[in-house]
Tab-separated table of C-alpha atoms in Angstrom:
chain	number	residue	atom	x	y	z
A	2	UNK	CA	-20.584	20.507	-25.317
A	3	UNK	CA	-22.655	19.992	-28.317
A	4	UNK	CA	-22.270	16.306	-30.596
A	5	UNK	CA	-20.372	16.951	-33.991
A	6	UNK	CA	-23.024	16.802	-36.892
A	7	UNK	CA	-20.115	15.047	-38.994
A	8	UNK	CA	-17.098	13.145	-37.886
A	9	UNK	CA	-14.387	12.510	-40.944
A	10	UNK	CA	-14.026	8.638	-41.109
A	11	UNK	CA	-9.820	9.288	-39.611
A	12	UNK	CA	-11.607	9.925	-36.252
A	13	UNK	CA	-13.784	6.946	-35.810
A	14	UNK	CA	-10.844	5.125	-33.833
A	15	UNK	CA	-9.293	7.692	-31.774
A	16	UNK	CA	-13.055	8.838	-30.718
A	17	UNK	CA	-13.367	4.956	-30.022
A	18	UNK	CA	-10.245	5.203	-27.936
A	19	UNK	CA	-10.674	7.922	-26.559
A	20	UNK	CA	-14.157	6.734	-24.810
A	21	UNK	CA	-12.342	4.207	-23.974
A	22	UNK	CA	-10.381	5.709	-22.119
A	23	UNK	CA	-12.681	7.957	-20.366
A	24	UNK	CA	-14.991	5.012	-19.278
A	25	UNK	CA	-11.403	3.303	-17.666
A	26	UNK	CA	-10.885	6.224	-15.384
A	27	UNK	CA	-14.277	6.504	-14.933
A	28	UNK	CA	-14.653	3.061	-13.107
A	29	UNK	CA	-11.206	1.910	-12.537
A	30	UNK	CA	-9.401	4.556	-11.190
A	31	UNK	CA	-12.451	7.148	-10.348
A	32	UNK	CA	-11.459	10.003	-12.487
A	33	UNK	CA	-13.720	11.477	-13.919
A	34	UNK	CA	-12.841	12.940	-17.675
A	35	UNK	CA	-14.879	15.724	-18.556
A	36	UNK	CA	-13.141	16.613	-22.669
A	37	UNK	CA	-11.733	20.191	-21.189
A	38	UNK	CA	-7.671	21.050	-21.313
A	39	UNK	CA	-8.134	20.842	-17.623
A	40	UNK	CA	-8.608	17.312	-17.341
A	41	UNK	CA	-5.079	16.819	-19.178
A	42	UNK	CA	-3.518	17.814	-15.920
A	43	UNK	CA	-5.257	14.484	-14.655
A	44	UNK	CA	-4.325	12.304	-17.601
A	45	UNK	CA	-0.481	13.402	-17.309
A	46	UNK	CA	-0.483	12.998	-13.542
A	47	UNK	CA	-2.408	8.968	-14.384
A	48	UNK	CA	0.679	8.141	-16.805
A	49	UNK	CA	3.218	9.945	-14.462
A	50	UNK	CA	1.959	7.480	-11.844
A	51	UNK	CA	1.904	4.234	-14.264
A	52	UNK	CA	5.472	5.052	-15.253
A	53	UNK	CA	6.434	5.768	-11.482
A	54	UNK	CA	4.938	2.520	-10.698
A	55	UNK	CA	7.311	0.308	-13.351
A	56	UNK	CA	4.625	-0.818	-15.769
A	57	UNK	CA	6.057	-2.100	-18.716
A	58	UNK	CA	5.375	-0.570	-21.767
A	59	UNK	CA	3.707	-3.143	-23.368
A	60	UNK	CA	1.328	-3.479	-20.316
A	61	UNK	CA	-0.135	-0.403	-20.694
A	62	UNK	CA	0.425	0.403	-24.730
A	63	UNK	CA	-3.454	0.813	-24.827
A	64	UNK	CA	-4.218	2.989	-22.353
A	65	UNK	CA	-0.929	4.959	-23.389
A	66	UNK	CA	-3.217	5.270	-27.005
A	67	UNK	CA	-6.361	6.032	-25.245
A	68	UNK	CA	-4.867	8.849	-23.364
A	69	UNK	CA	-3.157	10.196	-26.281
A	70	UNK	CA	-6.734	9.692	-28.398
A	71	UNK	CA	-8.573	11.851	-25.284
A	72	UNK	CA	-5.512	14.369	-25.936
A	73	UNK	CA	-6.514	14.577	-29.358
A	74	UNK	CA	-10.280	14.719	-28.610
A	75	UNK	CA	-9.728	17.940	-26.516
A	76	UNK	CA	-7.619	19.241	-29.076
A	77	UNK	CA	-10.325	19.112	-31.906
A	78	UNK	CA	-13.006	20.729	-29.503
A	79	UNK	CA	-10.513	23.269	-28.393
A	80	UNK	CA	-9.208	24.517	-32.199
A	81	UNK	CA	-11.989	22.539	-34.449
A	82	UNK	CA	-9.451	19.989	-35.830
A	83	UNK	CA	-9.819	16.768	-37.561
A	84	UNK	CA	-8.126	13.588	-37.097
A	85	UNK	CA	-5.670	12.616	-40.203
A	86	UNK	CA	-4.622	8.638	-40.768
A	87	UNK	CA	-2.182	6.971	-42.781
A	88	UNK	CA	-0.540	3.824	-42.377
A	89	UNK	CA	-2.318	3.159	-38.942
A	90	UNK	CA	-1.366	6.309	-37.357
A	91	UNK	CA	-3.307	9.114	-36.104
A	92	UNK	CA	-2.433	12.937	-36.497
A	93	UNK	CA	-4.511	16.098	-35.686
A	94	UNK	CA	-5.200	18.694	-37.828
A	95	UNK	CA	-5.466	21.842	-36.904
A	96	UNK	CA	-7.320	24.411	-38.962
A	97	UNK	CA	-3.824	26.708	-39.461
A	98	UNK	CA	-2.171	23.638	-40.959
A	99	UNK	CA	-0.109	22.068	-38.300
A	100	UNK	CA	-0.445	18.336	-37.326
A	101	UNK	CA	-0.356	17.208	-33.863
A	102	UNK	CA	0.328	13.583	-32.527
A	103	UNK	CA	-1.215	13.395	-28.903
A	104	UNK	CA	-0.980	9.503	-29.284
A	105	UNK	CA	2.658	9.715	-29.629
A	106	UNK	CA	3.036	12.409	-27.041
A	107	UNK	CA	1.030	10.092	-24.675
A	108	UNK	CA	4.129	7.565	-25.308
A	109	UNK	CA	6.703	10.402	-24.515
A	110	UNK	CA	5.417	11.439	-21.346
A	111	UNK	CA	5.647	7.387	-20.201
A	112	UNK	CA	8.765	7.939	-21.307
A	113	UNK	CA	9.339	10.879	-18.933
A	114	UNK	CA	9.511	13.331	-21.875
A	115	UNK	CA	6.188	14.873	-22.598
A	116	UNK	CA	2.849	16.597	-21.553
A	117	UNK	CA	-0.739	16.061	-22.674
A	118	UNK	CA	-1.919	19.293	-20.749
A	119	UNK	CA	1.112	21.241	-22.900
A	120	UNK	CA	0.573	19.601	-26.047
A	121	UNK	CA	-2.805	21.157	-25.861
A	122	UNK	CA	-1.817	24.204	-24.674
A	123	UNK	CA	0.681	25.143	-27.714
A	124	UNK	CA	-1.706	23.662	-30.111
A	125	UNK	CA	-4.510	25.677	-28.791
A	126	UNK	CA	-2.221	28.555	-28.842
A	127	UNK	CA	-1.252	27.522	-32.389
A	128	UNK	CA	2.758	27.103	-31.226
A	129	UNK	CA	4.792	24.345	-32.679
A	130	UNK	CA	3.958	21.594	-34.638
């Protein structure tokens, strides 16, 4: 994977959070995040497990973000989209046109509702939005 020579400024967080994220697994839990739509399999199995486990959803609001920021990340590599902000949230763009919210998706599948890996998938596939 080759560095972006030019990030819009909507992405300097969710990159932030994203890393964030990465470097977590990395040393807490020994999961090691590699940016493909593979790795999404791991981050939905992670939340599945933090949800399974009763964490509140306050306790783990951040790492819910970060996941959903990673999400994102893979997204932009996969489809060359750009983050979007307004009012403190964070969508994807996608070059067709369709916005994406992997952060909020991250929250769903703590919820029990959602997938990171799927998100990805149909946004790769340019389904939904």
């Amino acid at each position: 994977m080759t560095t972006r020579e030019y990030r819009p400024s909507a992405a300097a967080r969710p990159v932030r959070w994203a890393a964030d994220a990465v470097a977590t697994m990395r040393e807490g839990a020994r999961v090691r995040l590699d940016y493909s739509a593979q790795s999404l399999w791991r981050v939905d199995r992670m939340i599945e497990e933090i949800r399974r486990d009763g964490a509140p959803y306050a306790a783990v609001e951040s790492e819910l973000r970060g996941f959903g920021a990673y999400a994102g990340e893979v997204i932009a590599w996969q489809t060359g989209g750009e983050w979007w902000a307004s009012g403190g949230e964070h969508w994807l763009r996608t070059p067709e046109g369709r916005l994406w919210d992997p952060i909020d998706e991250a929250r769903r599948c703590f919820g029990g509702h959602g997938s990171l890996r799927l998100l990805c998938r149909d946004a790769v596939n340019g389904v939904g939005g």
